[in-house]
Amino acid sequence: MFSQFALHERLLKAVAELKFVEPTPVQVAAIPPALEGRDLRVTAQTGSGKTAAFVLPMLNRLIGDAQPRVRIRALILLPTRELAQQTLKEVERFSQFTFIKSGLVTGGEDFKYQAAMLRKVPDVLIGTPGRLIEQLNAGNLDLKEVELLVLDEADRMLDMGFSDDVQRLANECANRAQTLLFSATSGGNGLREMVAAVLRDPQHLRLNSISELNEGTRQQIITADDPAHKERLVHWLLANETYQKAIIFTNTRAQADRLYGRLVASDHKVFVLHGEKDQKDRKLAIDRLKQGGVKILVATDVAARGLDVEGLDLVINFDMPRSGDEYVHRIGRTGRAGNDGLAISLICHNDWNLMSSVERYLKQRFERRVIKELKGVYQGPKKVKASGKAVGAKKKKTDDKKGAAKAPAKRKPVAKRPAASTLVSQDGLAPLKKRKPAEE
Ligand code: AMP
């Protein structure tokens, strides 16, 4: 309930008017510290409800201390015109029962019209960095008394080359009391530098498990006919891939034990971890893996939770995990600290739909890999033409090695958003299966 937040009644009225019932996870996490005035760095996707997470505390600050409109009190920077326009709409919707006025300054719009709007001095200014700098250079913009600065989609602003402009605009807001920085990814060095330059003792809220995925990890799938075929693929991979340490995930204990037996039989030094193993075995397995005495671990999700082993650079999903979050947790173990990692999922016909859902969740397409010596019959679902005639699976790109192509991000409303761990289909495409117990 939004009434859990110490928001002004006029804002709660707007929230009710907009039929927002439950706050989304990013709102739950960010609104209270933002209301306290803290600087925040928030990692959250577009579509997670992050706009309201900064707009509501911002408006609360401006309402609480109503003043005659003589200065710009809040500045929101965004990378694109469209996002700036959307954000303006959101600000206007939330401020509909207040006297707070907002203005927009983006490229592609009439410069003089914007200058006239700026002369009337909005309380909240929303804009893209390039045009704001132009208005600043023309002497039309005074940001000296901005109290709150928001950098939304900061990672994208950097990607688009706005680093210097953003920095300059932040410097112009020299007397600000609070800065909130939002990004969809955990970003690279550029973002870290910006965080250090513009935020003061920030709290870092990570709302997006996708951000845990290391960019140094390649993600591949290999199709398989059945579990026996998957076992042959595992043997091949362990024999042919270069890796320091590998972890193989299965969805069931029985499968973990079976695979473990097969690997031991072929002289691999391997441990198995699942819910039936006691703490002593678990500790032994993890210690050996850490020390390097054992290079391979077969595990179920439950058993491997929280496992952080240095040098783990190969993850094999013998079965596709049952949720996007579980996938991210598994894969997040590799490619840490800037190292390269490889994640390979073995996909039978019963894994395919899950795999596609995870691709949509991550807005990525996994590399399709074929191991010539072990090429099976199953290559993915057959495409059905409008005529109803099945098209050969070979028409699909089964040996595409171009790597993961990103699908365009989609914005969809997030009404009735479930709990954080089930934010799996926020692209609104296809709901992932509800997570079952991780072992059966
Ligand atoms: P955003 O991630 O801020 O772009 O928000 C995505 C969409 O979700 C926008 O259309 C918002 O109006 C909507 N939205 C944000 N928070 C909530 C909520 N708590 N309940 C329902 N819809 C929401």
Coordinates of C-alpha atoms and ligand atoms in Angstrom, one line a residue:
M1 CA 0.0 0.0 0.0
F2 CA 1.2 3.4 -0.9
S3 CA 0.0 4.8 2.5
Q4 CA 2.9 3.0 4.1
F5 CA 5.1 5.9 2.8
A6 CA 5.2 9.2 4.5
L7 CA 3.8 11.0 1.4
H8 CA 1.7 14.1 1.4
E9 CA -2.0 13.4 1.1
R10 CA -2.2 15.2 -2.2
L11 CA 0.3 12.8 -3.7
L12 CA -1.5 9.8 -2.1
K13 CA -4.7 11.1 -3.7
A14 CA -3.0 11.2 -7.1
V15 CA -1.6 7.7 -6.6
A16 CA -5.2 6.5 -5.9
E17 CA -6.5 8.4 -8.9
L18 CA -4.0 6.6 -11.0
K19 CA -5.1 3.3 -9.6
F20 CA -1.7 2.3 -8.3
V21 CA -2.5 -0.1 -5.5
E22 CA 0.7 -1.9 -4.6
P23 CA 4.1 -0.2 -4.9
T24 CA 6.5 -2.1 -7.1
P25 CA 9.8 -3.5 -5.5
V26 CA 11.8 -0.5 -6.7
Q27 CA 9.3 1.9 -5.1
V28 CA 9.3 -0.1 -1.8
A29 CA 13.1 0.1 -1.8
A30 CA 13.8 3.6 -3.0
I31 CA 10.9 5.8 -1.7
P32 CA 11.7 5.7 2.0
P33 CA 15.5 6.6 1.8
A34 CA 14.7 9.1 -0.9
L35 CA 12.2 10.8 1.4
E36 CA 14.9 10.9 4.1
G37 CA 17.0 12.9 1.7
R38 CA 19.7 10.4 1.0
D39 CA 21.6 10.2 -2.3
L40 CA 20.7 6.9 -4.1
R41 CA 22.2 4.9 -6.8
V42 CA 19.5 2.5 -8.1
T43 CA 19.9 -0.3 -10.6
A44 CA 16.5 -1.0 -12.0
Q45 CA 15.0 -1.7 -15.4
T46 CA 12.7 0.5 -17.4
G47 CA 9.2 -0.8 -16.7
S48 CA 10.0 -1.5 -13.1
G49 CA 8.1 1.6 -11.9
K50 CA 11.3 3.5 -11.2
T51 CA 9.9 6.8 -12.4
A52 CA 7.4 7.0 -9.6
A53 CA 10.2 5.9 -7.2
F54 CA 11.9 9.2 -7.7
V55 CA 9.0 11.4 -8.8
L56 CA 7.0 10.9 -5.6
P57 CA 9.8 11.7 -3.1
M58 CA 10.7 14.7 -5.4
L59 CA 7.2 16.1 -5.3
N60 CA 7.0 15.5 -1.6
R61 CA 10.0 17.6 -1.1
L62 CA 8.6 20.4 -3.3
I63 CA 5.1 20.3 -1.7
G64 CA 6.4 20.2 1.9
D65 CA 8.0 23.6 1.4
A66 CA 5.7 25.4 -1.0
Q67 CA 7.4 28.6 -2.1
P68 CA 6.6 31.2 -4.7
R69 CA 7.8 30.0 -8.1
V70 CA 11.1 31.9 -8.7
R71 CA 13.6 29.1 -9.3
I72 CA 14.0 25.7 -10.7
R73 CA 14.0 23.3 -7.7
A74 CA 14.4 19.9 -9.3
L75 CA 16.1 18.8 -12.5
I76 CA 15.6 15.4 -14.2
L77 CA 18.0 14.4 -16.9
L78 CA 17.2 11.6 -19.4
P79 CA 18.9 10.3 -22.5
T80 CA 16.1 10.6 -25.0
R81 CA 13.2 12.9 -26.0
E82 CA 10.7 10.1 -25.7
L83 CA 11.8 9.3 -22.2
A84 CA 11.8 12.9 -21.2
Q85 CA 8.2 13.3 -22.6
Q86 CA 7.0 10.2 -20.8
T87 CA 8.6 11.4 -17.5
L88 CA 7.0 14.8 -17.9
K89 CA 3.6 13.1 -18.2
E90 CA 4.3 11.0 -15.1
V91 CA 5.3 14.1 -13.1
E92 CA 2.2 15.9 -14.3
R93 CA 0.0 13.0 -13.3
F94 CA 1.4 12.8 -9.8
S95 CA 1.4 16.6 -9.3
Q96 CA -2.2 17.0 -10.5
F97 CA -3.5 18.0 -7.0
T98 CA -0.6 20.4 -6.3
F99 CA 0.5 23.7 -7.6
I100 CA 3.8 22.3 -8.8
K101 CA 4.6 23.1 -12.5
S102 CA 7.0 21.2 -14.8
G103 CA 8.7 22.1 -18.0
L104 CA 10.4 20.1 -20.8
V105 CA 13.6 21.0 -22.6
T106 CA 14.7 18.5 -25.3
G107 CA 16.2 18.6 -28.7
G108 CA 13.9 18.7 -31.7
E109 CA 11.6 21.3 -30.1
D110 CA 11.4 25.0 -30.6
F111 CA 14.3 26.7 -28.9
K112 CA 12.5 30.0 -28.3
Y113 CA 9.4 28.4 -27.0
Q114 CA 11.5 26.6 -24.5
A115 CA 13.3 29.9 -23.6
A116 CA 9.9 31.5 -22.9
M117 CA 8.8 28.5 -20.8
L118 CA 12.1 28.8 -18.8
R119 CA 11.4 32.5 -18.2
K120 CA 8.3 31.5 -16.3
V121 CA 10.5 29.2 -14.2
P122 CA 9.0 25.8 -13.7
D123 CA 9.5 24.0 -10.3
V124 CA 10.6 20.9 -12.1
L125 CA 12.6 20.8 -15.2
I126 CA 12.9 17.7 -17.3
G127 CA 15.2 17.4 -20.2
T128 CA 18.0 15.8 -22.3
P129 CA 21.5 17.0 -21.7
G130 CA 22.4 18.4 -25.1
R131 CA 19.6 20.9 -25.4
L132 CA 19.8 21.9 -21.7
I133 CA 23.5 22.8 -22.3
E134 CA 22.4 24.9 -25.3
Q135 CA 19.9 26.7 -23.2
L136 CA 22.5 27.2 -20.5
N137 CA 25.0 28.6 -23.0
A138 CA 22.3 31.0 -24.3
G139 CA 21.9 32.3 -20.7
N140 CA 18.3 31.0 -20.5
L141 CA 18.8 28.6 -17.7
D142 CA 19.7 29.0 -14.0
L143 CA 20.2 25.8 -12.1
K144 CA 22.0 27.4 -9.1
E145 CA 19.1 26.7 -6.7
V146 CA 18.2 23.2 -7.8
E147 CA 17.7 21.2 -4.6
L148 CA 17.2 17.8 -6.2
L149 CA 19.0 16.3 -9.2
V150 CA 17.8 13.1 -10.9
L151 CA 19.9 11.2 -13.5
D152 CA 17.6 8.7 -15.1
E153 CA 19.0 5.9 -17.3
A154 CA 22.5 7.2 -16.5
D155 CA 24.2 4.3 -18.2
R156 CA 22.4 5.1 -21.4
M157 CA 23.3 8.8 -21.2
L158 CA 27.0 7.7 -20.9
D159 CA 26.6 5.3 -23.8
M160 CA 25.2 8.2 -25.9
G161 CA 28.2 10.3 -25.1
F162 CA 26.6 12.7 -22.7
S163 CA 29.1 12.3 -20.0
D164 CA 30.6 15.8 -20.1
D165 CA 27.2 17.4 -20.5
V166 CA 25.8 15.6 -17.5
Q167 CA 28.8 16.4 -15.4
R168 CA 28.5 20.1 -16.4
L169 CA 24.8 20.2 -15.6
A170 CA 25.5 18.5 -12.2
N171 CA 28.1 21.1 -11.5
E172 CA 25.6 23.8 -12.3
C173 CA 23.3 22.4 -9.6
A174 CA 26.1 23.1 -7.1
N175 CA 23.7 23.8 -4.2
R176 CA 21.7 20.7 -4.5
A177 CA 20.8 18.8 -1.4
Q178 CA 20.1 15.4 -3.0
T179 CA 21.0 13.4 -6.1
L180 CA 19.3 10.2 -7.3
L181 CA 20.9 8.2 -10.1
F182 CA 19.1 5.4 -11.9
S183 CA 20.5 2.9 -14.4
A184 CA 19.3 -0.3 -16.0
T185 CA 22.7 -2.0 -15.7
S186 CA 25.4 -1.9 -13.2
G187 CA 27.5 -0.1 -15.9
G188 CA 31.2 0.1 -16.4
N189 CA 34.0 2.4 -15.3
G190 CA 32.3 5.4 -16.8
L191 CA 29.3 4.9 -14.6
R192 CA 31.4 4.3 -11.5
E193 CA 33.3 7.5 -12.2
M194 CA 30.0 9.4 -12.6
V195 CA 28.6 7.9 -9.3
A196 CA 31.8 9.0 -7.5
A197 CA 31.6 12.5 -9.0
V198 CA 27.9 13.3 -8.5
L199 CA 26.7 11.3 -5.5
R200 CA 27.5 11.8 -1.8
D201 CA 27.7 8.7 0.3
P202 CA 25.0 7.0 -1.8
Q203 CA 23.0 4.0 -0.8
H204 CA 23.1 1.4 -3.7
L205 CA 19.8 -0.3 -4.3
R206 CA 20.0 -3.2 -6.8
L207 CA 16.5 -4.1 -7.9
N208 CA 17.4 -5.9 -11.0
S209 CA 18.9 -9.3 -10.9
I210 CA 19.8 -9.0 -14.6
S211 CA 22.4 -6.5 -13.5
E212 CA 24.2 -9.3 -11.7
L213 CA 24.9 -10.9 -15.1
N214 CA 28.5 -10.3 -15.9
E215 CA 29.1 -8.9 -19.3
G216 CA 32.2 -11.0 -19.6
T217 CA 30.1 -14.1 -19.7
R218 CA 29.2 -15.7 -23.1
Q219 CA 25.9 -17.4 -23.0
Q220 CA 25.2 -20.3 -25.4
I221 CA 22.7 -23.1 -25.9
I222 CA 23.3 -26.5 -27.4
T223 CA 20.2 -28.6 -28.3
A224 CA 20.0 -32.2 -27.2
D225 CA 17.8 -35.2 -27.9
D226 CA 17.5 -36.6 -24.4
P227 CA 19.3 -36.8 -21.1
A228 CA 21.7 -39.4 -22.4
H229 CA 22.7 -37.1 -25.2
K230 CA 23.1 -34.3 -22.7
E231 CA 25.5 -36.5 -20.7
R232 CA 27.6 -37.1 -23.9
L233 CA 27.6 -33.3 -24.4
V234 CA 28.8 -32.7 -20.9
H235 CA 31.7 -35.2 -21.4
W236 CA 32.6 -33.5 -24.6
L237 CA 32.6 -30.0 -23.1
L238 CA 34.6 -31.0 -20.0
A239 CA 37.2 -32.6 -22.3
N240 CA 37.3 -29.8 -24.9
E241 CA 36.6 -26.5 -23.2
T242 CA 39.4 -24.6 -21.5
Y243 CA 38.3 -23.8 -17.9
Q244 CA 39.6 -23.5 -14.5
K245 CA 36.6 -24.7 -12.6
A246 CA 33.1 -25.8 -13.8
I247 CA 29.7 -26.1 -12.2
I248 CA 27.0 -28.2 -13.7
F249 CA 23.4 -27.5 -12.6
T250 CA 20.6 -30.0 -12.7
N251 CA 17.0 -29.5 -11.6
T252 CA 16.7 -32.7 -9.6
R253 CA 18.8 -34.6 -7.1
A254 CA 18.3 -37.8 -9.0
Q255 CA 19.8 -36.3 -12.1
A256 CA 22.7 -34.7 -10.1
D257 CA 23.5 -38.1 -8.6
R258 CA 23.3 -39.9 -12.0
L259 CA 25.5 -37.4 -13.7
Y260 CA 28.0 -37.4 -10.8
G261 CA 28.2 -41.2 -11.1
R262 CA 28.9 -41.0 -14.9
L263 CA 31.6 -38.4 -14.4
V264 CA 33.3 -40.3 -11.6
A265 CA 33.2 -43.4 -13.8
S266 CA 35.1 -41.5 -16.5
D267 CA 37.8 -40.4 -14.0
H268 CA 36.7 -36.8 -13.5
K269 CA 37.5 -35.3 -10.1
V270 CA 34.0 -34.1 -9.2
F271 CA 31.8 -33.4 -6.2
V272 CA 28.0 -33.4 -6.0
L273 CA 25.9 -31.1 -3.9
H274 CA 22.2 -31.3 -3.3
G275 CA 19.6 -31.0 -0.6
E276 CA 20.2 -34.5 0.7
K277 CA 23.9 -33.9 1.4
D278 CA 24.7 -32.7 4.9
Q279 CA 26.5 -29.6 5.9
K280 CA 29.8 -31.5 6.3
D281 CA 29.7 -32.8 2.7
R282 CA 28.8 -29.4 1.5
K283 CA 31.7 -27.7 3.2
L284 CA 34.1 -30.4 2.0
A285 CA 32.9 -30.0 -1.6
I286 CA 33.2 -26.2 -1.5
D287 CA 36.6 -26.2 0.2
R288 CA 38.0 -28.7 -2.3
L289 CA 36.6 -26.6 -5.2
K290 CA 38.0 -23.5 -3.8
Q291 CA 41.4 -25.0 -3.2
G292 CA 41.4 -26.4 -6.7
G293 CA 41.7 -30.1 -5.6
V294 CA 38.4 -30.6 -7.5
K295 CA 37.6 -28.8 -10.7
I296 CA 34.0 -29.9 -11.3
L297 CA 30.9 -29.6 -9.1
V298 CA 27.5 -31.0 -10.0
A299 CA 24.8 -29.2 -8.0
T300 CA 21.1 -28.4 -7.7
D301 CA 20.1 -24.7 -7.2
V302 CA 19.3 -25.0 -3.5
A303 CA 22.7 -26.6 -2.7
A304 CA 24.6 -24.1 -4.7
R305 CA 22.9 -21.0 -3.3
G306 CA 25.4 -18.4 -2.1
L307 CA 28.3 -20.3 -3.5
D308 CA 31.1 -17.9 -4.5
V309 CA 34.1 -19.7 -5.8
E310 CA 37.0 -17.8 -7.5
G311 CA 38.0 -19.0 -10.9
L312 CA 34.6 -20.6 -11.7
D313 CA 34.5 -19.9 -15.4
L314 CA 32.3 -22.6 -16.9
V315 CA 28.6 -23.1 -16.0
I316 CA 26.7 -25.8 -17.7
N317 CA 22.9 -26.0 -17.2
F318 CA 22.2 -29.6 -17.7
D319 CA 18.6 -28.6 -17.3
M320 CA 17.2 -25.2 -18.0
P321 CA 16.4 -23.5 -14.7
R322 CA 12.7 -22.9 -14.0
S323 CA 12.8 -19.1 -13.7
G324 CA 14.7 -16.2 -15.1
D325 CA 16.0 -15.3 -11.6
E326 CA 17.4 -18.8 -11.1
Y327 CA 19.1 -18.6 -14.4
V328 CA 20.7 -15.3 -13.4
H329 CA 21.8 -16.7 -10.1
R330 CA 23.4 -19.7 -11.7
I331 CA 25.2 -17.7 -14.4
G332 CA 26.1 -14.9 -12.1
R333 CA 28.7 -17.3 -10.6
T334 CA 30.9 -17.1 -13.6
G335 CA 32.8 -14.2 -15.2
R336 CA 33.1 -12.4 -11.9
A337 CA 35.5 -9.5 -11.3
G338 CA 36.0 -8.8 -15.0
N339 CA 37.0 -12.4 -15.8
D340 CA 35.6 -14.1 -18.8
G341 CA 33.1 -16.9 -18.3
L342 CA 31.1 -19.3 -20.4
A343 CA 27.6 -20.4 -19.7
I344 CA 26.1 -23.3 -21.7
S345 CA 22.6 -24.5 -21.4
L346 CA 21.7 -27.9 -22.8
I347 CA 18.2 -27.7 -24.4
C348 CA 15.9 -30.7 -25.0
H349 CA 12.4 -30.2 -26.4
N350 CA 11.1 -29.8 -22.8
D351 CA 13.6 -27.1 -22.0
W352 CA 12.9 -25.0 -25.1
N353 CA 10.0 -22.9 -23.9
L354 CA 11.7 -22.1 -20.6
M355 CA 14.8 -21.1 -22.5
S356 CA 12.9 -18.8 -24.7
S357 CA 11.2 -17.1 -21.7
V358 CA 14.6 -16.6 -20.1
E359 CA 15.8 -15.0 -23.4
R360 CA 12.9 -12.6 -23.3
Y361 CA 13.4 -11.8 -19.7
L362 CA 17.0 -11.0 -20.3
K363 CA 16.2 -9.3 -23.7
Q364 CA 19.0 -11.4 -25.2
R365 CA 19.4 -14.1 -27.7
F366 CA 21.7 -16.8 -26.6
E367 CA 24.3 -18.0 -29.0
R368 CA 23.2 -21.2 -30.8
R369 CA 26.1 -23.6 -30.8
V370 CA 26.4 -27.0 -32.5
I371 CA 29.0 -29.6 -31.7
K372 CA 29.5 -31.3 -35.0
E373 CA 30.6 -34.7 -33.5
L374 CA 27.5 -34.8 -31.3
K375 CA 24.9 -33.1 -33.5
G376 CA 21.5 -34.6 -32.6
V377 CA 18.1 -34.6 -34.3
Y378 CA 16.4 -32.0 -32.1
Q379 CA 17.3 -28.5 -33.3
G380 CA 14.5 -26.5 -31.7
P381 CA 10.7 -26.4 -32.4
K382 CA 9.6 -26.6 -35.9
K383 CA 8.2 -23.4 -37.3
V384 CA 4.7 -23.7 -38.5
K385 CA 3.8 -21.6 -41.6
A386 CA 0.5 -19.8 -41.8
S387 CA -0.7 -22.6 -44.1
G388 CA -0.1 -24.9 -41.2
K389 CA 2.7 -26.7 -42.9
A390 CA 5.7 -27.4 -40.7
V391 CA 8.9 -25.9 -41.9
G392 CA 12.1 -27.8 -41.3
A393 CA 13.9 -26.9 -38.2
K394 CA 17.1 -26.5 -40.2
K395 CA 15.6 -23.2 -41.5
K396 CA 16.3 -21.9 -38.0
K397 CA 19.7 -20.5 -37.3
T398 CA 21.0 -23.4 -35.4
D399 CA 24.6 -22.7 -35.7
D400 CA 24.5 -19.0 -35.4
K401 CA 27.7 -18.0 -33.7
K402 CA 27.2 -14.3 -33.9
G403 CA 26.4 -14.0 -30.3
A404 CA 23.5 -12.7 -28.4
A405 CA 21.5 -10.1 -30.1
K406 CA 19.5 -7.7 -28.0
A407 CA 15.8 -7.5 -28.5
P408 CA 14.4 -4.0 -28.2
A409 CA 13.3 -3.1 -24.8
K410 CA 9.5 -2.8 -24.3
R411 CA 7.6 -0.5 -22.0
K412 CA 4.6 -2.1 -20.5
P413 CA 2.6 -1.1 -17.5
V414 CA 3.4 -3.0 -14.4
A415 CA 0.1 -2.9 -12.6
K416 CA -0.3 -5.4 -9.9
R417 CA 3.4 -6.2 -10.0
P418 CA 4.2 -9.3 -7.9
A419 CA 7.1 -9.7 -5.5
A420 CA 10.7 -8.8 -6.6
S421 CA 11.8 -12.4 -7.2
T422 CA 9.0 -12.8 -9.7
L423 CA 9.7 -9.8 -11.8
V424 CA 10.6 -12.3 -14.4
S425 CA 8.5 -11.2 -17.3
Q426 CA 8.5 -7.5 -17.0
D427 CA 8.7 -7.2 -20.7
G428 CA 5.2 -8.4 -20.6
L429 CA 5.8 -11.0 -23.3
A430 CA 5.2 -14.3 -21.7
P431 CA 5.0 -15.1 -18.1
L432 CA 7.7 -17.5 -16.9
K433 CA 6.5 -20.5 -15.0
K434 CA 6.1 -19.9 -11.3
R435 CA 9.0 -21.1 -9.5
K436 CA 8.6 -24.6 -8.2
P437 CA 10.6 -26.0 -5.3
A438 CA 14.1 -26.0 -6.7
E439 CA 14.5 -29.7 -6.2
E440 CA 12.2 -32.6 -6.5
Ligands
AMP1 P1 8.5 3.0 -15.3 O1 9.4 1.9 -15.0 O2 8.6 4.1 -14.3 O3 8.6 3.5 -16.7 O4 7.0 2.5 -15.1 C1 6.3 1.6 -16.0 C2 4.8 1.7 -16.0 O5 4.3 1.2 -14.8 C3 4.3 3.2 -16.1 O6 3.2 3.1 -17.0 C4 3.8 3.5 -14.7 O7 2.7 4.4 -14.7 C5 3.4 2.1 -14.2 N1 3.5 1.9 -12.7 C6 4.5 2.3 -12.0 N2 4.3 2.0 -10.7 C7 3.1 1.4 -10.6 C8 2.4 0.8 -9.6 N3 2.8 0.8 -8.3 N4 1.2 0.2 -9.9 C9 0.8 0.2 -11.1 N5 1.4 0.7 -12.2 C10 2.6 1.3 -12.0

